[in-house]
């Protein structure tokens, strides 16, 4: 069994709130990409969710500053909350670029990436829920799943950019879409960063 | 009160020298962007300041290797000196790109970013000066200020790039300026990274 | 003498296998860039080497999870294995972009970067081999060497991109090569990251 004693259950609750908020952001991004009905409204909604994430991060830091005994190392609590915050920042950055670049339609690869981001956020949420409760093996399995999703996002984004270089003759359009694909892919990189921190927390406390 | 005992005052002095050197670099960059009189000379001056920063970083590492009792965790001293070094690297990278890309005039957004970079470096210097002396709350306040400056730089850079996509018809000019804006913005990201390390040091030693 | 007791020699062996595998990847990339005879076959070979690297990383994590006494801090073992993995990821990313962008010839600067990447990987391998065996000073010297190679790669890549902006009139070609040069340069950044972790491990255990 996982060797951490949940001395301060509140930290686990705050992390869980963060990952649930991240899922909210990923759902709003997926809806923006799939339906593209009112992208400006979608982007504002994602920005609000991102602000909510900032408040939760701030609450964790404040709590850390006032708590003597923490469920795992202070620096790891700090690192995990930053990593979770980064996921939402990239979801927000993707939505911002879609608005900023005045794009007119959403190519199918961007929709696929939106779906992979949502799946990654869901597995991160699942892994965070296991902290202090489930065996190391289950957390490792979730981390492997997050890695596989990142590889898949990498492949989709690479193929999308490859197609762009084959088909897009307008270099300015190419620059825009290359960056949107890369930003979407980076959101899954940040899920992988969070998975790496979870893995290292588990390893340290083994 | 802040719980660190300044056993080795010399480290604090070296960090202070690093942040003062970073302010030097930010001042030289701001002057380069505002006046644009002899950009090549400005760039060389910034490069010299950056070399000076490398020496200070090296001195901290050497000192760390010879000191038994450190004022806070060895790895955090290491991380903080790297983060301070990174700020100056990005200031230098911005100046280099302006020379490398043969730019002819400096748009107003680049001047704004130069000013925000200088302000961020000044707050980082203020926060470092408080280490081991002031209460956690004051250091947290400085970190919030650095975060707000990073948000502002992000907004300015985003609007500048958005304008670029609207107005610039030459894709090569667009590529150049997009990257200069992004590099300037990254300097404030590095100030935020330094703030995050300061925050985590304070939290760990609370 | 270096203060680490090699309680678990197996970790040092696994790290050594990782750095040797990275040299394999760097050799294959150098051959791809220098000869450019069957780039698709070269890229597949590099991808296989990269998968091999993933297995070694996984083995280290698994071992970490089952080992009670480690030769140095668990989180540093984790960080070092991630950093070594990142070097190979960037070597692979460079090879992938060369295939993905259908490039026809390899400019001399890309060949120089391939050579610098190989040299950096060799010094990283040398530094890792010294862990737990040689004095701090020798490891520091290797780290200085890795830093110098990264500076050299930075200069070569900057000059290559500068030439690109002077000579290349097709913006799409410019985008492709700018990114290939930057990706090659990033491989040496990752060697520097590994050097920084080695330096910080040595400093912590001084």
Coordinates of N, CA and C in Angstrom, one line a residue, chain C:
Chain C
X1 N 37.3 13.9 -1.7 CA 36.6 12.9 -2.6 C 35.1 13.1 -2.5
X2 N 34.4 12.6 -3.5 CA 33.0 12.7 -3.7 C 32.3 11.9 -2.5
X3 N 31.3 12.5 -1.9 CA 30.8 12.0 -0.6 C 29.7 10.9 -0.8
X4 N 29.4 10.5 -2.0 CA 28.3 9.5 -2.1 C 28.9 8.1 -1.9
X5 N 28.2 7.3 -1.2 CA 28.5 5.9 -1.1 C 27.7 5.1 -2.1
X6 N 28.4 4.4 -3.0 CA 27.6 3.7 -4.0 C 26.9 2.5 -3.5
X7 N 25.9 2.7 -2.6 CA 25.2 1.6 -2.0 C 24.5 0.7 -3.0
X8 N 24.0 1.4 -4.1 CA 23.3 0.6 -5.1 C 23.9 0.9 -6.4
X9 N 25.0 0.1 -6.7 CA 25.8 0.2 -7.9 C 24.9 0.1 -9.1
X10 N 23.8 -0.7 -9.0 CA 22.9 -0.9 -10.2 C 22.4 0.4 -10.8
X11 N 22.1 1.4 -10.0 CA 21.6 2.7 -10.5 C 22.7 3.4 -11.4
X12 N 23.9 3.3 -10.9 CA 25.0 3.9 -11.7 C 25.1 3.2 -13.1
X13 N 24.9 1.8 -13.0 CA 25.0 1.0 -14.3 C 23.9 1.4 -15.2
X14 N 22.7 1.6 -14.7 CA 21.6 2.0 -15.5 C 21.8 3.4 -16.1
X15 N 22.3 4.3 -15.3 CA 22.6 5.7 -15.9 C 23.6 5.6 -17.0
X16 N 24.6 4.7 -16.8 CA 25.7 4.6 -17.8 C 25.1 4.0 -19.1
X17 N 24.2 3.0 -18.9 CA 23.5 2.5 -20.1 C 22.7 3.5 -20.8
X18 N 22.0 4.4 -20.1 CA 21.3 5.5 -20.7 C 22.2 6.5 -21.5
X19 N 23.3 6.8 -20.9 CA 24.2 7.8 -21.6 C 24.8 7.1 -22.8
X20 N 25.1 5.8 -22.7 CA 25.7 5.1 -23.9 C 24.6 5.0 -25.0
X21 N 23.4 4.8 -24.6 CA 22.3 4.8 -25.6 C 22.1 6.1 -26.2
X22 N 22.3 7.2 -25.5 CA 22.2 8.6 -26.0 C 23.3 8.8 -27.0
X23 N 24.5 8.3 -26.7 CA 25.6 8.4 -27.7 C 25.2 7.7 -29.0
X24 N 24.6 6.5 -28.9 CA 24.1 5.8 -30.1 C 23.2 6.7 -30.9
X25 N 22.3 7.3 -30.2 CA 21.3 8.2 -30.9 C 22.0 9.3 -31.6
X26 N 23.0 9.9 -30.9 CA 23.7 11.1 -31.5 C 24.6 10.7 -32.7
X27 N 25.1 9.5 -32.6 CA 25.9 8.9 -33.7 C 25.0 8.8 -34.9
X28 N 23.8 8.2 -34.7 CA 22.9 8.0 -35.8 C 22.5 9.3 -36.5
X29 N 22.2 10.3 -35.6 CA 21.8 11.6 -36.1 C 22.9 12.2 -36.9
X30 N 24.2 12.2 -36.4 CA 25.3 12.7 -37.1 C 25.5 12.1 -38.4
X31 N 25.3 10.7 -38.5 CA 25.4 10.0 -39.8 C 24.3 10.5 -40.7
X32 N 23.1 10.6 -40.2 CA 22.0 11.1 -41.0 C 22.3 12.5 -41.6
X33 N 22.8 13.4 -40.8 CA 23.1 14.7 -41.3 C 24.3 14.8 -42.2
X34 N 25.3 14.0 -41.9 CA 26.5 14.1 -42.7 C 26.4 13.4 -44.1
X35 N 25.7 12.2 -44.1 CA 25.7 11.5 -45.3 C 24.3 11.6 -46.1
X36 N 23.3 11.7 -45.3 CA 21.9 12.0 -45.9 C 21.6 11.0 -47.0
X37 N 22.0 9.7 -46.7 CA 21.8 8.7 -47.8 C 20.4 8.1 -47.8
X38 N 20.0 7.6 -46.6 CA 18.7 7.0 -46.5 C 18.0 7.6 -45.2
X39 N 17.6 8.9 -45.3 CA 17.2 9.6 -44.1 C 16.0 8.9 -43.4
X40 N 15.1 8.3 -44.2 CA 14.0 7.6 -43.5 C 14.5 6.4 -42.7
X41 N 15.5 5.7 -43.2 CA 16.0 4.6 -42.4 C 16.7 5.1 -41.2
X42 N 17.5 6.2 -41.3 CA 18.2 6.8 -40.2 C 17.1 7.2 -39.1
X43 N 16.1 7.8 -39.6 CA 15.0 8.2 -38.6 C 14.4 7.1 -37.9
X44 N 14.2 6.0 -38.6 CA 13.6 4.8 -37.9 C 14.6 4.2 -36.9
X45 N 15.9 4.2 -37.3 CA 16.9 3.7 -36.3 C 16.9 4.6 -35.0
X46 N 16.9 5.9 -35.2 CA 16.9 6.8 -34.1 C 15.6 6.6 -33.2
X47 N 14.5 6.4 -33.9 CA 13.2 6.1 -33.1 C 13.4 4.8 -32.3
X48 N 14.0 3.8 -32.8 CA 14.3 2.5 -32.1 C 15.2 2.8 -30.9
X49 N 16.2 3.6 -31.1 CA 17.1 3.9 -30.0 C 16.4 4.7 -28.9
X50 N 15.5 5.6 -29.3 CA 14.7 6.4 -28.4 C 13.7 5.5 -27.6
X51 N 13.1 4.5 -28.2 CA 12.3 3.5 -27.5 C 13.1 2.7 -26.4
X52 N 14.3 2.4 -26.8 CA 15.2 1.7 -25.9 C 15.5 2.6 -24.7
X53 N 15.7 3.9 -24.9 CA 15.9 4.9 -23.9 C 14.6 4.9 -22.9
X54 N 13.4 4.9 -23.5 CA 12.2 4.9 -22.7 C 12.2 3.7 -21.8
X55 N 12.6 2.5 -22.3 CA 12.6 1.3 -21.5 C 13.6 1.4 -20.3
X56 N 14.8 2.0 -20.6 CA 15.8 2.2 -19.5 C 15.2 3.1 -18.4
X57 N 14.6 4.2 -18.9 CA 14.0 5.2 -17.9 C 13.0 4.5 -17.0
X58 N 12.1 3.7 -17.7 CA 11.1 2.9 -17.0 C 11.7 2.0 -16.0
X59 N 12.8 1.3 -16.4 CA 13.5 0.4 -15.5 C 14.1 1.1 -14.2
X60 N 14.6 2.3 -14.4 CA 15.1 3.1 -13.3 C 14.0 3.5 -12.3
X61 N 12.8 3.9 -12.9 CA 11.7 4.3 -12.0 C 11.2 3.1 -11.2
X62 N 11.1 1.9 -11.9 CA 10.6 0.7 -11.2 C 11.6 0.3 -10.1
X63 N 12.9 0.4 -10.4 CA 13.9 0.1 -9.4 C 13.8 1.0 -8.2
X64 N 13.6 2.3 -8.5 CA 13.5 3.3 -7.5 C 12.4 3.0 -6.5
X65 N 11.3 2.4 -7.1 CA 10.1 2.1 -6.4 C 10.3 0.9 -5.4
X66 N 11.4 0.1 -5.8 CA 11.6 -1.1 -5.0 C 12.8 -1.1 -4.1
X67 N 13.6 0.1 -4.2 CA 14.8 0.2 -3.4 C 14.7 1.0 -2.2
X68 N 15.2 0.6 -1.1 CA 15.1 1.3 0.1 C 16.2 2.4 0.3
X69 N 17.4 1.9 0.1 CA 18.6 2.8 0.2 C 19.1 3.2 -1.2
X70 N 19.1 4.4 -1.5 CA 19.5 4.8 -2.9 C 20.8 5.6 -2.8
X71 N 21.7 5.6 -3.8 CA 23.0 6.2 -3.7 C 23.0 7.7 -3.6
X72 N 21.9 8.3 -4.1 CA 21.7 9.7 -3.8 C 20.1 9.9 -3.8
X73 N 19.7 11.2 -3.5 CA 18.3 11.4 -3.2 C 17.4 10.9 -4.4
X74 N 16.3 10.2 -3.9 CA 15.4 9.6 -4.9 C 14.9 10.6 -6.0
X75 N 14.6 11.9 -5.5 CA 14.1 12.8 -6.5 C 15.2 13.2 -7.5
X76 N 16.5 13.1 -7.1 CA 17.6 13.5 -8.1 C 17.8 12.3 -9.1
X77 N 17.6 11.1 -8.6 CA 17.7 10.0 -9.5 C 16.6 10.1 -10.5
X78 N 15.5 10.5 -10.1 CA 14.3 10.7 -11.0 C 14.6 11.8 -12.0
X79 N 15.1 12.9 -11.4 CA 15.4 14.1 -12.3 C 16.5 13.8 -13.3
X80 N 17.5 13.1 -12.9 CA 18.6 12.8 -13.8 C 18.1 11.9 -14.9
X81 N 17.3 10.8 -14.6 CA 16.9 9.9 -15.6 C 15.9 10.7 -16.6
X82 N 15.1 11.6 -16.1 CA 14.3 12.4 -17.0 C 15.1 13.2 -17.9
X83 N 16.1 13.8 -17.4 CA 17.0 14.8 -18.2 C 17.7 14.0 -19.3
X84 N 18.2 12.8 -18.9 CA 18.9 12.0 -19.9 C 17.9 11.5 -21.0
X85 N 16.7 11.2 -20.6 CA 15.6 10.8 -21.6 C 15.3 12.0 -22.5
X86 N 15.3 13.2 -22.0 CA 15.0 14.4 -22.8 C 16.0 14.6 -23.9
X87 N 17.3 14.3 -23.6 CA 18.3 14.5 -24.7 C 17.9 13.7 -25.9
X88 N 17.6 12.4 -25.7 CA 17.3 11.5 -26.8 C 16.0 11.9 -27.4
X89 N 15.0 12.5 -26.7 CA 13.8 12.9 -27.3 C 14.1 14.1 -28.3
X90 N 15.0 14.9 -27.9 CA 15.3 16.1 -28.9 C 16.1 15.6 -30.1
X91 N 16.9 14.6 -29.9 CA 17.6 14.0 -31.0 C 16.6 13.4 -32.0
X92 N 15.6 12.7 -31.4 CA 14.6 12.1 -32.2 C 13.7 13.1 -32.8
X93 N 13.4 14.2 -32.1 CA 12.5 15.3 -32.7 C 13.2 16.0 -33.8
X94 N 14.6 16.1 -33.8 CA 15.3 16.7 -34.9 C 15.2 15.8 -36.1
X95 N 15.4 14.5 -35.9 CA 15.4 13.6 -37.1 C 14.0 13.6 -37.7
X96 N 13.0 13.6 -36.8 CA 11.6 13.6 -37.3 C 11.3 14.8 -38.1
X97 N 11.7 16.0 -37.7 CA 11.4 17.2 -38.5 C 12.1 17.2 -39.9
X98 N 13.3 16.6 -39.9 CA 14.0 16.5 -41.2 C 13.2 15.6 -42.2
X99 N 12.6 14.6 -41.7 CA 11.7 13.7 -42.5 C 10.4 14.5 -42.8
X100 N 9.8 15.0 -41.8 CA 8.4 15.6 -41.9 C 8.5 16.8 -42.9
X101 N 9.6 17.5 -42.9 CA 9.6 18.7 -43.7 C 10.2 18.5 -45.1
X102 N 10.4 17.2 -45.4 CA 10.9 16.8 -46.8 C 12.1 17.6 -47.2
X103 N 13.1 17.8 -46.4 CA 14.2 18.6 -46.8 C 15.0 17.9 -47.8
X104 N 15.7 18.6 -48.6 CA 16.4 18.0 -49.8 C 17.9 18.0 -49.6
X105 N 18.5 19.0 -48.9 CA 19.9 18.9 -48.6 C 20.1 19.4 -47.2
X106 N 21.3 19.1 -46.6 CA 21.6 19.5 -45.2 C 22.6 20.6 -45.2
X107 N 22.3 21.8 -44.7 CA 23.3 22.9 -44.7 C 24.4 22.5 -43.7
X108 N 25.5 23.2 -43.9 CA 26.7 22.9 -43.1 C 26.5 23.1 -41.6
X109 N 25.7 24.1 -41.3 CA 25.5 24.4 -39.8 C 24.7 23.3 -39.1
X110 N 23.9 22.6 -39.9 CA 23.2 21.4 -39.2 C 24.1 20.3 -39.0
X111 N 25.1 20.1 -39.9 CA 26.2 19.1 -39.7 C 27.0 19.5 -38.4
X112 N 27.4 20.8 -38.3 CA 28.1 21.2 -37.2 C 27.4 20.9 -35.9
X113 N 26.1 21.2 -35.9 CA 25.2 21.0 -34.7 C 25.2 19.5 -34.4
X114 N 25.1 18.7 -35.4 CA 25.1 17.2 -35.1 C 26.4 16.8 -34.4
X115 N 27.5 17.4 -34.8 CA 28.8 17.1 -34.2 C 28.9 17.5 -32.8
X116 N 28.4 18.8 -32.5 CA 28.4 19.3 -31.2 C 27.5 18.5 -30.2
X117 N 26.3 18.0 -30.8 CA 25.4 17.2 -30.0 C 26.1 15.9 -29.6
X118 N 26.8 15.3 -30.5 CA 27.6 14.1 -30.2 C 28.6 14.3 -29.1
X119 N 29.4 15.4 -29.3 CA 30.4 15.7 -28.3 C 29.8 15.9 -26.9
X120 N 28.7 16.6 -26.8 CA 28.0 16.9 -25.6 C 27.5 15.6 -24.9
X121 N 27.0 14.7 -25.7 CA 26.5 13.4 -25.2 C 27.7 12.6 -24.7
X122 N 28.9 12.7 -25.3 CA 30.0 12.0 -24.8 C 30.5 12.6 -23.5
X123 N 30.5 13.9 -23.3 CA 30.9 14.5 -22.0 C 29.9 14.1 -20.9
X124 N 28.6 14.1 -21.3 CA 27.6 13.7 -20.3 C 27.9 12.3 -19.8
X125 N 28.2 11.4 -20.8 CA 28.5 10.0 -20.5 C 29.7 9.9 -19.6
X126 N 30.7 10.7 -19.8 CA 31.9 10.8 -19.0 C 31.6 11.2 -17.6
X127 N 30.8 12.3 -17.5 CA 30.4 12.8 -16.2 C 29.6 11.8 -15.4
X128 N 28.7 11.2 -16.0 CA 27.9 10.2 -15.3 C 28.8 9.0 -14.8
X129 N 29.8 8.6 -15.6 CA 30.7 7.6 -15.2 C 31.5 7.9 -14.0
X130 N 31.7 9.2 -13.7 CA 32.5 9.7 -12.6 C 31.6 9.7 -11.3
X131 N 30.3 9.7 -11.4 CA 29.4 9.7 -10.2 C 29.8 8.7 -9.2
X132 N 30.1 9.1 -7.9 CA 30.4 8.2 -6.9 C 31.8 7.6 -6.9
X133 N 32.6 8.1 -8.0 CA 33.9 7.5 -8.1 C 35.0 8.6 -8.1
X134 N 34.7 9.7 -8.8 CA 35.7 10.8 -9.0 C 35.4 11.9 -8.0
X135 N 36.4 12.8 -7.9 CA 36.2 14.0 -7.0 C 35.2 15.0 -7.7
X136 N 34.6 15.8 -6.9 CA 33.7 16.9 -7.4 C 34.3 17.7 -8.5
X137 N 35.6 18.0 -8.3 CA 36.3 18.9 -9.2 C 36.2 18.4 -10.7
X138 N 36.4 17.1 -10.8 CA 36.4 16.5 -12.2 C 35.0 16.5 -12.8
X139 N 34.0 16.3 -11.9 CA 32.6 16.4 -12.4 C 32.3 17.8 -12.8
X140 N 32.7 18.8 -12.0 CA 32.5 20.2 -12.3 C 33.1 20.6 -13.7
X141 N 34.4 20.0 -13.9 CA 35.0 20.3 -15.1 C 34.3 19.8 -16.3
X142 N 33.7 18.6 -16.2 CA 32.9 18.1 -17.3 C 31.7 19.0 -17.5
X143 N 31.1 19.5 -16.4 CA 29.9 20.3 -16.6 C 30.3 21.6 -17.3
X144 N 31.4 22.2 -17.0 CA 31.9 23.4 -17.7 C 32.1 23.1 -19.2
X145 N 32.6 21.9 -19.5 CA 32.8 21.5 -20.9 C 31.4 21.4 -21.6
X146 N 30.4 20.9 -20.9 CA 29.1 20.8 -21.5 C 28.5 22.1 -21.7
X147 N 28.7 23.0 -20.8 CA 28.3 24.4 -20.9 C 28.9 25.1 -22.1
X148 N 30.2 24.9 -22.3 CA 30.9 25.5 -23.4 C 30.4 25.0 -24.8
X149 N 30.1 23.7 -24.8 CA 29.5 23.1 -26.0 C 28.1 23.7 -26.3
X150 N 27.3 23.9 -25.3 CA 26.0 24.5 -25.5 C 26.1 25.9 -26.0
X151 N 27.1 26.7 -25.5 CA 27.3 28.0 -26.0 C 27.7 28.0 -27.5
X152 N 28.6 27.0 -27.8 CA 29.0 26.9 -29.2 C 27.8 26.6 -30.1
X153 N 26.9 25.6 -29.7 CA 25.7 25.3 -30.4 C 24.8 26.5 -30.6
X154 N 24.7 27.3 -29.5 CA 23.9 28.4 -29.6 C 24.4 29.4 -30.6
X155 N 25.7 29.6 -30.7 CA 26.3 30.5 -31.6 C 26.1 30.0 -33.1
X156 N 26.4 28.7 -33.3 CA 26.2 28.2 -34.6 C 24.7 28.3 -35.1
X157 N 23.8 28.0 -34.2 CA 22.4 28.0 -34.6 C 22.0 29.5 -34.8
X158 N 22.5 30.4 -34.0 CA 22.1 31.8 -34.2 C 22.6 32.3 -35.6
X159 N 23.9 31.9 -35.9 CA 24.4 32.4 -37.2 C 23.7 31.7 -38.4
X160 N 23.3 30.5 -38.2 CA 22.5 29.8 -39.2 C 21.2 30.5 -39.5
X161 N 20.5 30.8 -38.4 CA 19.2 31.5 -38.5 C 19.4 32.9 -39.1
X162 N 20.4 33.5 -38.7 CA 20.7 34.9 -39.2 C 20.9 34.8 -40.7
X163 N 21.7 33.8 -41.2 CA 21.9 33.6 -42.6 C 20.6 33.3 -43.3
X164 N 19.8 32.5 -42.7 CA 18.5 32.1 -43.3 C 17.7 33.4 -43.5
X165 N 17.6 34.3 -42.6 CA 16.8 35.5 -42.8 C 17.5 36.4 -43.8
X166 N 18.8 36.3 -44.1 CA 19.4 37.1 -45.1 C 19.1 36.5 -46.5
X167 N 19.2 35.2 -46.6 CA 19.2 34.5 -47.9 C 17.9 33.9 -48.4
X168 N 17.1 33.3 -47.4 CA 16.0 32.5 -47.8 C 14.8 33.5 -48.1
X169 N 14.3 33.4 -49.3 CA 13.2 34.3 -49.7 C 11.9 33.6 -49.5
X170 N 11.9 32.2 -49.5 CA 10.6 31.5 -49.3 C 10.3 31.4 -47.8
X171 N 9.3 32.0 -47.3 CA 9.0 32.0 -45.9 C 8.7 30.6 -45.3
X172 N 8.2 29.7 -46.2 CA 7.9 28.4 -45.7 C 9.2 27.6 -45.5
X173 N 10.1 27.7 -46.4 CA 11.5 27.1 -46.2 C 12.1 27.7 -44.9
X174 N 12.0 29.0 -44.8 CA 12.6 29.7 -43.6 C 12.0 29.1 -42.3
X175 N 10.7 28.9 -42.3 CA 10.1 28.4 -41.1 C 10.6 27.0 -40.8
X176 N 10.7 26.1 -41.8 CA 11.2 24.8 -41.6 C 12.6 24.7 -41.1
X177 N 13.5 25.5 -41.7 CA 14.9 25.4 -41.3 C 15.2 26.1 -39.9
X178 N 14.5 27.2 -39.7 CA 14.6 27.8 -38.4 C 14.2 26.8 -37.3
X179 N 13.2 26.0 -37.5 CA 12.8 25.1 -36.5 C 13.7 23.9 -36.4
X180 N 14.3 23.5 -37.5 CA 15.2 22.3 -37.4 C 16.5 22.8 -36.6
X181 N 17.0 24.0 -37.0 CA 18.2 24.5 -36.2 C 17.9 24.6 -34.7
X182 N 16.7 25.2 -34.4 CA 16.3 25.4 -33.0 C 16.2 24.0 -32.3
X183 N 15.6 23.0 -33.0 CA 15.5 21.7 -32.3 C 16.8 21.1 -32.1
X184 N 17.7 21.2 -33.0 CA 19.1 20.6 -32.8 C 19.7 21.3 -31.7
X185 N 19.6 22.7 -31.6 CA 20.2 23.4 -30.5 C 19.7 23.0 -29.2
X186 N 18.3 22.7 -29.1 CA 17.7 22.3 -27.9 C 18.3 21.0 -27.3
X187 N 18.7 20.1 -28.2 CA 19.3 18.9 -27.7 C 20.5 19.2 -26.8
X188 N 21.3 20.2 -27.2 CA 22.5 20.6 -26.3 C 22.0 21.3 -25.1
X189 N 20.9 22.0 -25.1 CA 20.3 22.6 -23.9 C 19.9 21.5 -22.9
X190 N 19.4 20.4 -23.4 CA 19.0 19.3 -22.6 C 20.3 18.6 -21.9
X191 N 21.4 18.6 -22.7 CA 22.7 18.1 -22.1 C 23.1 19.0 -21.0
X192 N 22.9 20.3 -21.2 CA 23.2 21.3 -20.1 C 22.3 21.1 -18.9
X193 N 21.0 20.8 -19.1 CA 20.1 20.5 -18.0 C 20.6 19.3 -17.2
X194 N 21.0 18.3 -17.9 CA 21.6 17.1 -17.2 C 22.8 17.5 -16.4
X195 N 23.7 18.3 -17.0 CA 24.9 18.8 -16.3 C 24.5 19.6 -15.1
X196 N 23.5 20.4 -15.2 CA 23.0 21.2 -14.0 C 22.5 20.3 -12.9
X197 N 21.8 19.2 -13.3 CA 21.4 18.2 -12.2 C 22.6 17.5 -11.6
X198 N 23.5 17.1 -12.4 CA 24.7 16.5 -11.9 C 25.4 17.4 -10.9
X199 N 25.6 18.7 -11.3 CA 26.3 19.7 -10.5 C 25.5 19.8 -9.2
X200 N 24.2 19.9 -9.2 CA 23.4 20.1 -8.0 C 23.4 18.8 -7.1
X201 N 23.5 17.6 -7.7 CA 23.7 16.4 -6.9 C 25.0 16.4 -6.2
X202 N 26.0 16.8 -6.9 CA 27.4 16.9 -6.3 C 27.4 17.9 -5.2
X203 N 26.8 19.1 -5.4 CA 26.8 20.2 -4.5 C 26.0 19.7 -3.2
X204 N 24.9 19.0 -3.4 CA 24.1 18.6 -2.3 C 24.8 17.6 -1.4
X205 N 25.6 16.7 -2.0 CA 26.2 15.7 -1.3 C 27.7 16.0 -0.9
X206 N 28.0 17.3 -1.1 CA 29.4 17.7 -0.9 C 29.8 17.6 0.6

